[in-house]
Short mmCIF file of C-alpha atoms in Angstrom, two decimals:
data_model
loop_
_atom_site.label_atom_id
_atom_site.label_comp_id
_atom_site.label_asym_id
_atom_site.label_seq_id
_atom_site.Cartn_x
_atom_site.Cartn_y
_atom_site.Cartn_z
CA MET D 19 0.00 0.00 0.00
CA SER D 20 1.22 3.47 -0.82
CA ALA D 21 2.72 5.85 1.74
CA ASN D 22 1.33 9.21 0.61
CA ALA D 23 -2.02 10.12 -0.91
CA VAL D 24 -4.17 13.11 -1.81
CA ILE D 25 -7.96 13.25 -1.86
CA TYR D 26 -9.92 14.57 -4.82
CA ALA D 27 -13.55 15.57 -4.16
CA ARG D 28 -16.09 17.18 -6.46
CA PHE D 29 -19.54 18.64 -5.82
CA SER D 30 -22.12 19.04 -8.63
CA SER D 31 -24.73 21.63 -7.75
CA ASP D 32 -27.41 20.06 -9.94
CA ARG D 33 -27.23 16.65 -8.30
CA GLN D 34 -25.82 16.83 -4.79
CA ARG D 35 -26.02 18.64 -1.50
CA GLU D 36 -23.11 20.82 -0.45
CA GLU D 37 -22.43 18.60 2.56
CA SER D 38 -21.63 15.74 0.20
CA ILE D 39 -18.13 17.22 -0.10
CA GLU D 40 -17.63 16.66 3.64
CA GLY D 41 -19.01 13.15 3.28
CA GLN D 42 -16.56 12.40 0.46
CA LEU D 43 -13.61 13.70 2.48
CA ARG D 44 -14.71 11.77 5.58
CA GLU D 45 -15.00 8.44 3.77
CA CYS D 46 -11.68 8.91 1.97
CA LYS D 47 -9.92 9.72 5.27
CA GLU D 48 -11.51 6.70 6.96
CA TYR D 49 -10.34 4.50 4.08
CA ALA D 50 -6.82 5.95 4.34
CA GLU D 51 -6.70 5.33 8.08
CA ARG D 52 -7.88 1.71 7.69
CA ASN D 53 -5.23 1.03 5.08
CA GLY D 54 -2.27 2.85 6.62
CA ILE D 55 -2.20 5.63 4.02
CA ARG D 56 -1.00 9.13 4.93
CA VAL D 57 -3.16 11.89 3.41
CA ILE D 58 -1.02 14.94 2.68
CA ASP D 59 -3.45 17.19 0.80
CA SER D 60 -6.96 17.56 -0.64
CA TYR D 61 -8.12 18.98 -3.98
CA ILE D 62 -11.74 20.15 -4.16
CA ASP D 63 -13.86 21.43 -7.05
CA ARG D 64 -17.32 22.74 -6.24
CA ALA D 65 -20.38 23.01 -8.50
CA LEU D 66 -18.78 21.56 -11.64
CA SER D 67 -19.98 18.64 -13.74
CA ALA D 68 -17.48 15.91 -14.61
CA SER D 69 -18.85 15.17 -18.06
CA LYS D 70 -17.99 18.41 -19.90
CA ASP D 71 -15.84 20.47 -17.59
CA THR D 72 -12.84 18.27 -16.84
CA ASP D 73 -10.46 20.80 -18.37
CA LYS D 74 -12.11 23.60 -16.37
CA ARG D 75 -11.88 21.88 -12.97
CA LEU D 76 -9.11 24.03 -11.56
CA ASP D 77 -8.17 21.91 -8.54
CA PHE D 78 -8.35 18.75 -10.66
CA GLN D 79 -5.89 20.25 -13.16
CA ARG D 80 -3.67 21.45 -10.30
CA MET D 81 -3.66 17.90 -8.90
CA ILE D 82 -2.66 16.46 -12.29
CA ARG D 83 0.21 18.98 -12.52
CA ASP D 84 1.29 18.33 -8.92
CA SER D 85 1.50 14.59 -9.59
CA GLY D 86 4.65 15.36 -11.60
CA LYS D 87 6.35 16.55 -8.40
CA HIS D 88 6.24 12.94 -7.05
CA LEU D 89 5.01 14.03 -3.60
CA PHE D 90 2.17 11.46 -3.60
CA ASP D 91 1.51 8.14 -5.29
CA THR D 92 -2.25 7.71 -4.76
CA VAL D 93 -5.32 9.79 -5.54
CA LEU D 94 -8.24 8.84 -3.29
CA VAL D 95 -11.76 9.50 -4.56
CA TRP D 96 -15.11 8.77 -2.90
CA LYS D 97 -16.35 7.10 -6.10
CA LEU D 98 -14.85 6.72 -9.54
CA ASP D 99 -17.39 9.12 -11.05
CA ARG D 100 -15.91 11.91 -8.90
CA PHE D 101 -12.71 11.55 -10.96
CA ALA D 102 -14.37 11.56 -14.39
CA ARG D 103 -17.68 10.44 -15.82
CA ASN D 104 -16.36 9.75 -19.29
CA ARG D 105 -14.19 6.65 -19.72
CA TYR D 106 -11.97 8.24 -22.38
CA ASP D 107 -11.37 11.32 -20.25
CA SER D 108 -10.67 9.03 -17.31
CA ALA D 109 -8.21 6.94 -19.32
CA HIS D 110 -6.40 10.08 -20.53
CA TYR D 111 -5.80 11.53 -17.07
CA LYS D 112 -5.08 8.16 -15.46
CA SER D 113 -2.42 7.64 -18.12
CA ILE D 114 -0.78 10.93 -17.10
CA LEU D 115 -0.93 9.94 -13.44
CA LYS D 116 0.43 6.48 -14.19
CA LYS D 117 3.46 7.98 -15.95
CA ASN D 118 4.05 9.99 -12.77
CA GLY D 119 3.76 6.85 -10.62
CA VAL D 120 0.30 7.71 -9.26
CA ARG D 121 -2.82 5.52 -9.21
CA VAL D 122 -6.48 6.34 -8.59
CA VAL D 123 -8.26 4.48 -5.75
CA SER D 124 -11.99 4.50 -4.91
CA ALA D 125 -12.72 4.60 -1.18
CA THR D 126 -16.24 3.16 -1.47
CA GLU D 127 -16.12 0.87 -4.50
CA HIS D 128 -14.16 -2.11 -3.32
CA ILE D 129 -11.74 -2.65 -6.18
CA THR D 130 -9.07 -5.06 -5.08
CA GLU D 131 -5.37 -4.97 -5.84
CA GLY D 132 -5.88 -8.06 -7.99
CA PRO D 133 -5.94 -7.81 -11.78
CA GLU D 134 -9.73 -8.20 -12.04
CA GLY D 135 -10.01 -4.84 -10.26
CA ILE D 136 -9.20 -3.07 -13.52
CA ILE D 137 -12.07 -4.83 -15.30
CA LEU D 138 -14.47 -3.95 -12.46
CA GLU D 139 -13.24 -0.35 -12.56
CA SER D 140 -13.94 -0.21 -16.29
CA MET D 141 -17.46 -1.54 -15.68
CA LEU D 142 -18.20 1.00 -12.94
CA GLU D 143 -16.93 3.83 -15.10
CA GLY D 144 -19.14 2.59 -17.93
CA MET D 145 -22.19 2.54 -15.63
CA ALA D 146 -21.41 6.07 -14.38
CA GLU D 147 -21.05 7.26 -17.97
CA TYR D 148 -24.43 5.73 -18.81
CA TYR D 149 -26.18 7.56 -15.95
CA SER D 150 -24.39 10.80 -16.86
CA ALA D 151 -25.58 10.47 -20.47
CA GLU D 152 -29.12 9.71 -19.27
CA LEU D 153 -29.13 12.81 -17.05
CA SER D 154 -27.65 14.89 -19.87
CA GLU D 155 -30.44 13.75 -22.20
CA LYS D 156 -33.08 14.88 -19.69
CA ILE D 157 -31.38 18.24 -19.23
CA HIS D 158 -31.14 18.79 -22.99
CA ARG D 159 -34.80 17.86 -23.37
CA GLY D 160 -35.73 20.61 -20.91
CA GLN D 161 -33.41 23.09 -22.60
CA LYS D 162 -34.90 22.25 -25.99
CA ASP D 163 -38.37 23.02 -24.62
CA ASN D 164 -36.99 26.34 -23.38
CA ALA D 165 -35.50 27.06 -26.80
CA LEU D 166 -38.82 26.40 -28.55
CA LYS D 167 -40.33 29.07 -26.30
CA GLY D 168 -37.48 31.46 -27.08
CA ARG D 169 -36.12 31.35 -23.53
CA ASN D 170 -32.43 31.63 -22.80
CA ASN D 171 -30.66 28.39 -21.78
CA GLY D 172 -27.88 29.98 -19.79
CA GLY D 173 -24.42 30.98 -20.85
CA ARG D 174 -23.04 34.46 -21.43
CA ILE D 175 -25.51 37.14 -22.47
CA PRO D 176 -24.22 38.72 -25.72
CA LEU D 177 -23.27 42.39 -25.67
CA GLY D 178 -26.30 44.50 -26.56
CA PHE D 179 -28.82 42.24 -24.78
CA LYS D 180 -30.08 41.75 -21.26
CA LEU D 181 -32.12 38.94 -19.72
CA GLY D 182 -35.77 39.73 -19.07
CA ALA D 183 -37.93 38.46 -16.22
CA ASP D 184 -39.36 35.73 -18.49
CA LYS D 185 -35.80 34.51 -19.34
CA ARG D 186 -36.02 35.95 -22.85
CA LEU D 187 -33.34 38.20 -24.32
CA GLU D 188 -34.23 41.88 -24.49
CA ILE D 189 -32.39 44.82 -26.07
CA ASP D 190 -30.10 46.61 -23.62
CA PRO D 191 -30.46 50.32 -24.48
CA ASP D 192 -27.04 51.09 -22.97
CA THR D 193 -24.94 48.59 -24.96
CA ALA D 194 -27.00 47.87 -28.11
CA PRO D 195 -25.69 51.05 -29.85
CA ILE D 196 -22.10 49.76 -29.36
CA VAL D 197 -22.94 46.55 -31.25
CA GLN D 198 -24.65 48.46 -34.04
CA GLU D 199 -21.66 50.80 -34.34
CA ILE D 200 -19.20 47.86 -34.54
CA PHE D 201 -21.15 46.17 -37.36
CA LYS D 202 -21.57 49.42 -39.30
CA ARG D 203 -17.90 50.43 -39.06
CA TYR D 204 -16.60 46.98 -40.05
CA ALA D 205 -19.06 46.70 -42.96
CA GLU D 206 -17.85 50.10 -44.21
CA GLY D 207 -14.20 49.02 -44.30
CA GLU D 208 -12.57 49.78 -40.95
CA THR D 209 -10.27 47.11 -39.53
CA ILE D 210 -11.02 45.27 -36.31
CA ARG D 211 -7.86 46.68 -34.74
CA GLU D 212 -8.93 50.25 -35.51
CA ILE D 213 -12.37 49.67 -34.01
CA VAL D 214 -10.94 47.96 -30.90
CA ASN D 215 -8.44 50.75 -30.24
CA ASP D 216 -11.12 53.41 -30.61
CA LEU D 217 -13.64 51.67 -28.30
CA ASN D 218 -11.00 51.18 -25.62
CA ALA D 219 -9.83 54.79 -25.94
CA ARG D 220 -13.43 55.89 -25.25
CA GLY D 221 -13.53 53.69 -22.12
CA LEU D 222 -16.24 51.33 -23.43
CA LYS D 223 -16.41 47.79 -22.04
CA THR D 224 -17.49 44.29 -23.11
CA SER D 225 -20.52 42.50 -21.60
CA ARG D 226 -18.21 41.17 -18.87
CA GLY D 227 -16.77 44.58 -18.06
CA TYR D 228 -13.41 44.05 -19.80
CA LYS D 229 -11.59 46.05 -22.43
CA PHE D 230 -12.30 45.03 -26.01
CA ALA D 231 -9.79 42.59 -27.51
CA TYR D 232 -9.10 41.54 -31.10
CA PRO D 233 -9.90 37.76 -30.71
CA SER D 234 -13.40 38.34 -29.24
CA PHE D 235 -14.59 40.18 -32.36
CA ASN D 236 -14.78 36.99 -34.44
CA THR D 237 -17.50 35.62 -32.17
CA LEU D 238 -19.34 38.93 -31.92
CA LEU D 239 -19.43 39.60 -35.66
CA GLN D 240 -20.71 36.07 -36.46
CA ASN D 241 -23.41 35.92 -33.78
CA ARG D 242 -26.73 35.47 -35.62
CA LYS D 243 -28.69 36.58 -32.56
CA TYR D 244 -27.93 40.11 -33.73
CA ILE D 245 -30.25 39.55 -36.74
CA GLY D 246 -32.92 38.05 -34.47
CA GLU D 247 -32.14 34.35 -34.95
CA TYR D 248 -32.33 32.13 -31.86
CA LYS D 249 -30.58 28.76 -32.10
CA TYR D 250 -30.14 25.88 -29.66
CA GLN D 251 -28.72 22.63 -31.09
CA ASP D 252 -31.09 21.76 -33.98
CA VAL D 253 -33.75 24.30 -32.94
CA VAL D 254 -33.62 27.50 -35.05
CA ILE D 255 -36.22 30.22 -34.47
CA PRO D 256 -36.17 33.21 -36.85
CA ASP D 257 -37.19 36.38 -34.99
CA GLY D 258 -36.74 34.49 -31.71
CA VAL D 259 -34.93 37.49 -30.20
CA PRO D 260 -35.07 41.23 -31.02
CA ALA D 261 -32.76 42.10 -33.93
CA LEU D 262 -30.03 44.71 -33.44
CA VAL D 263 -28.55 44.62 -36.97
CA ASP D 264 -30.28 44.46 -40.36
CA GLU D 265 -29.55 41.42 -42.51
CA ASP D 266 -27.89 43.42 -45.29
CA THR D 267 -25.25 44.82 -42.91
CA PHE D 268 -24.78 41.39 -41.30
CA ASN D 269 -24.26 39.68 -44.67
CA ARG D 270 -21.74 42.33 -45.79
CA VAL D 271 -19.80 41.73 -42.57
CA GLN D 272 -19.76 37.96 -43.18
CA ALA D 273 -18.59 38.42 -46.77
CA ARG D 274 -15.73 40.68 -45.68
CA MET D 275 -14.70 38.30 -42.87
CA GLY D 276 -14.70 35.37 -45.30
CA LYS D 277 -12.45 37.28 -47.70
CA ASN D 278 -10.00 38.25 -44.94
CA LYS D 279 -9.92 34.88 -43.28
CA GLN D 280 -6.72 33.00 -43.91
CA ALA D 281 -6.91 29.29 -44.61
CA PRO D 282 -6.08 27.39 -41.45
CA ALA D 283 -2.93 25.32 -41.39
CA THR D 284 -3.46 21.65 -42.07
CA ALA D 285 -3.72 19.88 -38.76
CA LYS D 286 -1.25 17.10 -38.30
CA ALA D 287 -3.06 13.88 -37.54
CA LYS D 288 -2.22 12.51 -34.13
CA GLU D 289 -1.17 8.90 -34.28
CA SER D 290 -2.61 6.68 -31.57
CA TYR D 291 -0.34 4.11 -29.91
CA LEU D 292 -2.67 1.57 -28.28
CA LEU D 293 -0.08 -0.01 -25.98
CA THR D 294 1.16 3.20 -24.37
CA THR D 295 1.96 2.52 -20.65
CA LYS D 296 1.41 -1.24 -21.17
CA LEU D 297 4.34 -2.31 -23.37
CA PHE D 298 7.68 -3.13 -21.72
CA CYS D 299 11.12 -4.24 -22.85
CA GLY D 300 11.81 -7.87 -21.92
CA GLU D 301 15.56 -7.24 -21.82
CA CYS D 302 15.69 -4.37 -19.29
CA GLY D 303 12.09 -3.97 -18.10
CA LYS D 304 11.80 -0.33 -19.19
CA ILE D 305 8.64 1.02 -20.79
CA MET D 306 8.49 1.14 -24.60
CA PHE D 307 7.28 4.37 -26.22
CA GLY D 308 5.59 4.90 -29.57
CA GLU D 309 7.71 6.69 -32.18
CA SER D 310 7.73 7.31 -35.90
CA GLY D 311 10.39 7.91 -38.51
CA THR D 312 10.52 8.66 -42.22
CA GLY D 313 12.55 6.45 -44.52
CA THR D 314 13.72 6.68 -48.11
CA GLY D 315 10.94 7.83 -50.41
CA GLY D 316 9.07 9.53 -47.58
CA LYS D 317 7.54 6.34 -46.18
CA VAL D 318 6.55 6.73 -42.51
CA TYR D 319 7.47 3.93 -40.10
CA ARG D 320 5.73 3.61 -36.73
CA TYR D 321 7.12 1.48 -33.96
CA TYR D 322 7.67 1.07 -30.21
CA LYS D 323 11.16 1.60 -28.82
CA CYS D 324 12.62 0.79 -25.41
CA ALA D 325 13.26 3.96 -23.36
CA SER D 326 16.65 2.66 -22.22
CA ALA D 327 17.72 1.66 -25.73
CA LYS D 328 16.63 5.05 -27.03
CA LYS D 329 18.92 6.75 -24.50
CA LYS D 330 21.69 4.24 -25.32
CA ALA D 331 21.76 3.33 -21.62
CA GLY D 332 22.93 -0.24 -22.00
CA CYS D 333 19.86 -1.93 -23.51
CA HIS D 334 20.12 -3.22 -27.08
CA LYS D 335 16.49 -4.24 -27.64
CA ARG D 336 15.39 -3.50 -31.17
CA ALA D 337 12.21 -1.58 -31.88
CA VAL D 338 9.05 -3.49 -32.76
CA LYS D 339 6.60 -2.52 -35.46
CA LYS D 340 3.53 -0.79 -34.11
CA GLU D 341 0.99 -2.54 -36.32
CA TRP D 342 2.51 -5.98 -35.77
CA ILE D 343 2.59 -5.90 -31.98
CA GLU D 344 -0.79 -4.18 -31.62
CA ASN D 345 -2.51 -6.70 -33.90
CA LEU D 346 -0.91 -9.57 -31.99
CA VAL D 347 -2.10 -8.22 -28.63
CA VAL D 348 -5.63 -7.51 -29.94
CA ASP D 349 -5.90 -11.02 -31.42
CA GLN D 350 -4.71 -12.67 -28.19
CA THR D 351 -7.08 -10.53 -26.11
CA MET D 352 -10.02 -11.45 -28.32
CA ALA D 353 -9.13 -15.10 -27.76
CA VAL D 354 -9.48 -14.45 -24.01
CA VAL D 355 -12.83 -12.67 -24.46
CA MET D 356 -14.17 -15.53 -26.57
CA ASN D 357 -13.27 -18.10 -23.89
CA GLY D 358 -16.69 -18.84 -22.34
CA PRO D 359 -15.57 -20.75 -19.21
CA LEU D 360 -12.94 -18.10 -18.46
CA MET D 361 -15.52 -15.31 -18.76
CA GLU D 362 -17.71 -17.26 -16.29
CA GLN D 363 -14.81 -17.32 -13.81
CA ILE D 364 -14.19 -13.58 -14.26
CA THR D 365 -17.92 -12.91 -13.76
CA ASP D 366 -17.81 -14.84 -10.46
CA ARG D 367 -14.79 -12.84 -9.30
CA LEU D 368 -16.32 -9.47 -10.24
CA LEU D 369 -19.60 -10.36 -8.53
CA ALA D 370 -17.70 -11.11 -5.31
CA MET D 371 -15.65 -7.90 -5.51
CA GLN D 372 -18.47 -5.36 -5.50
CA GLY D 373 -18.28 -2.65 -2.91
CA GLN D 374 -20.21 -1.32 0.03
CA GLU D 375 -23.11 1.14 0.12
CA SER D 376 -22.35 4.80 -0.46
CA PHE D 377 -22.10 7.33 2.35
CA ASP D 378 -25.42 8.94 1.32
CA LEU D 379 -27.25 5.60 1.31
CA ARG D 380 -25.89 4.60 4.73
CA LEU D 381 -26.90 8.00 6.13
CA LEU D 382 -30.42 7.67 4.71
CA ARG D 383 -30.79 4.17 6.16
CA LYS D 384 -29.65 5.48 9.55
CA GLN D 385 -32.19 8.31 9.40
CA LEU D 386 -34.91 5.84 8.38
CA GLY D 387 -34.07 3.66 11.37
CA GLU D 388 -34.33 6.68 13.68
CA ALA D 389 -37.70 7.65 12.17
CA GLU D 390 -39.04 4.09 12.58
CA LYS D 391 -37.82 4.04 16.20
CA GLY D 392 -39.60 7.38 16.81
CA ILE D 393 -42.83 6.01 15.34
CA GLU D 394 -42.55 2.95 17.58
CA ASN D 395 -42.10 5.18 20.65
CA MET D 396 -45.12 7.28 19.69
CA LEU D 397 -47.28 4.18 19.23
CA ASN D 398 -46.13 2.85 22.62
CA ALA D 399 -47.06 6.18 24.20
CA ILE D 400 -50.52 6.05 22.59
CA GLN D 401 -51.04 2.48 23.89
CA MET D 402 -50.20 3.74 27.37
CA GLY D 403 -52.89 6.40 27.05
CA ILE D 404 -50.56 9.35 26.48
CA VAL D 405 -52.48 11.02 23.69
CA THR D 406 -52.23 14.76 23.06
CA ALA D 407 -52.50 17.03 20.03
CA SER D 408 -48.70 17.26 19.89
CA THR D 409 -48.40 13.45 20.07
CA LYS D 410 -50.64 13.04 17.05
CA GLN D 411 -48.79 15.77 15.15
CA ARG D 412 -45.40 14.23 16.01
CA LEU D 413 -46.60 10.82 14.77
CA ALA D 414 -47.88 12.35 11.51
CA ASP D 415 -44.53 14.16 11.00
CA LEU D 416 -42.57 10.95 11.58
CA GLU D 417 -44.80 9.00 9.16
CA GLU D 418 -44.22 11.67 6.48
CA GLN D 419 -40.47 11.68 7.17
CA LYS D 420 -40.38 7.87 6.87
CA ALA D 421 -42.17 7.98 3.50
CA GLN D 422 -39.77 10.64 2.19
CA LEU D 423 -36.70 8.68 3.37
CA GLU D 424 -37.96 5.47 1.76
CA GLN D 425 -38.37 7.35 -1.52
CA GLN D 426 -34.87 8.90 -1.23
CA ILE D 427 -33.38 5.46 -0.54
CA LEU D 428 -35.08 4.08 -3.63
CA VAL D 429 -33.71 6.95 -5.76
CA GLU D 430 -30.21 6.42 -4.34
CA GLN D 431 -30.39 2.68 -5.07
CA ILE D 432 -31.44 3.38 -8.65
CA LYS D 433 -28.63 5.94 -9.01
CA ASN D 434 -25.99 3.59 -7.59
CA PRO D 435 -27.09 0.06 -8.50
CA ALA D 436 -25.34 -3.08 -7.38
CA LEU D 437 -24.39 -4.97 -10.53
CA SER D 438 -26.13 -8.30 -10.90
CA ARG D 439 -24.56 -11.39 -12.46
CA GLU D 440 -26.63 -10.76 -15.58
CA GLN D 441 -25.39 -7.16 -15.87
CA ILE D 442 -21.75 -8.19 -15.44
CA ALA D 443 -22.13 -10.98 -17.97
CA PHE D 444 -23.81 -8.59 -20.42
CA PHE D 445 -21.00 -6.04 -20.01
CA LEU D 446 -18.30 -8.65 -20.67
CA ASP D 447 -20.26 -10.14 -23.54
CA GLN D 448 -20.17 -6.80 -25.39
CA TYR D 449 -16.42 -7.23 -25.91
CA LYS D 450 -17.13 -10.27 -28.10
CA LYS D 451 -18.62 -7.81 -30.60
CA THR D 452 -15.45 -5.68 -30.72
CA ASP D 453 -14.64 -4.47 -34.23
CA ILE D 454 -10.91 -5.20 -34.29
CA HIS D 455 -10.47 -2.73 -37.14
CA ASP D 456 -11.94 0.20 -35.16
CA GLU D 457 -9.24 2.10 -33.26
CA ALA D 458 -11.49 3.23 -30.39
CA GLN D 459 -12.86 -0.28 -29.84
CA ARG D 460 -9.37 -1.79 -29.97
CA GLN D 461 -8.24 0.73 -27.34
CA ARG D 462 -11.19 -0.04 -25.08
CA LEU D 463 -10.50 -3.77 -25.32
CA ILE D 464 -6.83 -3.33 -24.37
CA ASP D 465 -7.58 -0.86 -21.57
CA CYS D 466 -10.00 -3.28 -19.96
CA PHE D 467 -8.24 -6.63 -20.29
CA VAL D 468 -4.50 -6.11 -20.86
CA ASN D 469 -2.30 -5.43 -17.85
CA ALA D 470 1.19 -5.54 -19.39
CA VAL D 471 3.07 -6.88 -22.43
CA PHE D 472 6.78 -7.79 -22.28
CA VAL D 473 8.67 -8.12 -25.55
CA TYR D 474 11.73 -10.40 -25.67
CA ASP D 475 13.87 -11.45 -28.63
CA ASP D 476 12.30 -14.91 -28.72
CA LYS D 477 8.90 -14.51 -27.07
CA ILE D 478 6.06 -12.18 -26.03
CA VAL D 479 4.65 -12.39 -22.49
CA LEU D 480 1.13 -11.01 -22.05
CA THR D 481 -0.41 -10.40 -18.62
CA PHE D 482 -4.19 -10.04 -18.58
CA ASN D 483 -6.44 -8.59 -15.90
CA TYR D 484 -7.58 -11.83 -14.30
CA LYS D 485 -6.03 -14.26 -11.86
CA ASP D 486 -3.19 -16.31 -13.38
CA GLY D 487 -3.79 -14.42 -16.63
CA THR D 488 -0.27 -14.70 -18.06
CA LYS D 489 0.36 -16.09 -21.52
CA THR D 490 3.74 -16.65 -23.19
CA ILE D 491 3.91 -16.74 -26.98
CA SER D 492 6.98 -18.06 -28.70
CA LEU D 493 7.91 -16.12 -31.80
CA ASP D 494 8.35 -19.46 -33.51
CA ASP D 495 4.58 -19.91 -33.12
CA VAL D 496 3.68 -16.73 -34.95
CA ASN D 497 4.68 -15.30 -38.28
CA SER D 498 7.73 -13.32 -37.15
CA SER D 499 8.88 -12.20 -40.56
CA ASP D 500 7.66 -8.68 -39.82
CA MET D 501 9.90 -8.57 -36.74
CA VAL D 502 13.01 -8.50 -38.90
CA GLY D 503 14.03 -4.92 -39.66
CA ASN D 504 11.06 -3.73 -37.67
CA GLY D 505 12.36 -0.24 -37.06
CA PRO D 506 12.83 2.46 -39.68
CA PRO D 507 15.59 2.10 -42.26
CA GLU D 508 19.08 3.05 -41.16
CA ASN D 509 18.89 6.34 -43.05
CA ALA D 510 15.54 7.31 -41.53
#
């Protein structure tokens, strides 16, 4: 068990009470104490959703940066969905932490140190992502209804407008003339820089009270709300808001912007290396990194190279071709997934590994027990002839409290379900349908089932995420012709 840890806690205003932060911290500290872990710091983000705002969670980002200082080796979270509610986001940041020698541990979801823990973690993250998507769909449905009525769905109010009592945009008489002036001047040939300098010299401000800046004008000049068009996702309502600019002026502005806009530089495609953090050199044990090189004729070679060999630090392991090793690992992993009896064993293990009730659920059950005890006391008092107006009122209050608590417990159980054997089996069965030619599906398969791959000169050793899940493949048993000259040409 690790020596030093930090706690990460997150509170979402739309779903949780503020005190849930304290509950998260308490449970994480109790877990640390039980397991001999020293907590050295806490990182807390309040009122932010995990699904879309990961990059905006300031303390989360600070924690990721601080992991590079090697002051802690564990991040404790109350539940995995506090870390991230999207499995790809989660994998990205866990990869960064892993490179810095840090792992993420859930204090309430009992994920063991054994290899199956990674599979269970993947399942729990998948369930959390499902519930997040379901909630998001309900929110968007409500926002779409708002949009159809022309009501604002939040976000920054554009310069020139203000929000009315009915949540509809209204013309702001103080700032609308600024918008109209900007459109008119740009349409008549002035440059953005000239307009910005003049507005700032006159002491005028943006909708957020800042000085005007060159980059913000792109958004302002293309905002179709200024010609009265309201849009939310696929809902477009002409005349949904009061127009500030006539269409002729707006169209002249768009034509001029299009003419002045420079073609963006061609984005360089980012190559994905599926075995990042999982591939190791059999000769020295160091991690193998994905690299590319260009050979004669401009052909690009992609491969994995030992970190020690790259630094010429005593290891002489040759690079291995990216496509060859990734295909081999995917094929071997699919063989595991297709093994029915083995999947039954993994299902049994995962079923036995599921965790305890959440802090909120335990608190609700405790409150329910107290309410039931109070009702029992009131009934005993009535049987003894102690009947007053306050007794009857107290009994009615306790009955109402009990009903509310039972409903809250039901909601909490639905929100945090215990996975049944059928659900676990269904989750694992989905991997049988993996499209081995789809990069995202290949990555998901490897993330869930592959623990480590060691490459030797004469064999490949694969370690999977289940007990005794190690498989050694002799290179004599596979077509190893692609292994010869598997790096780029000498003149690359």
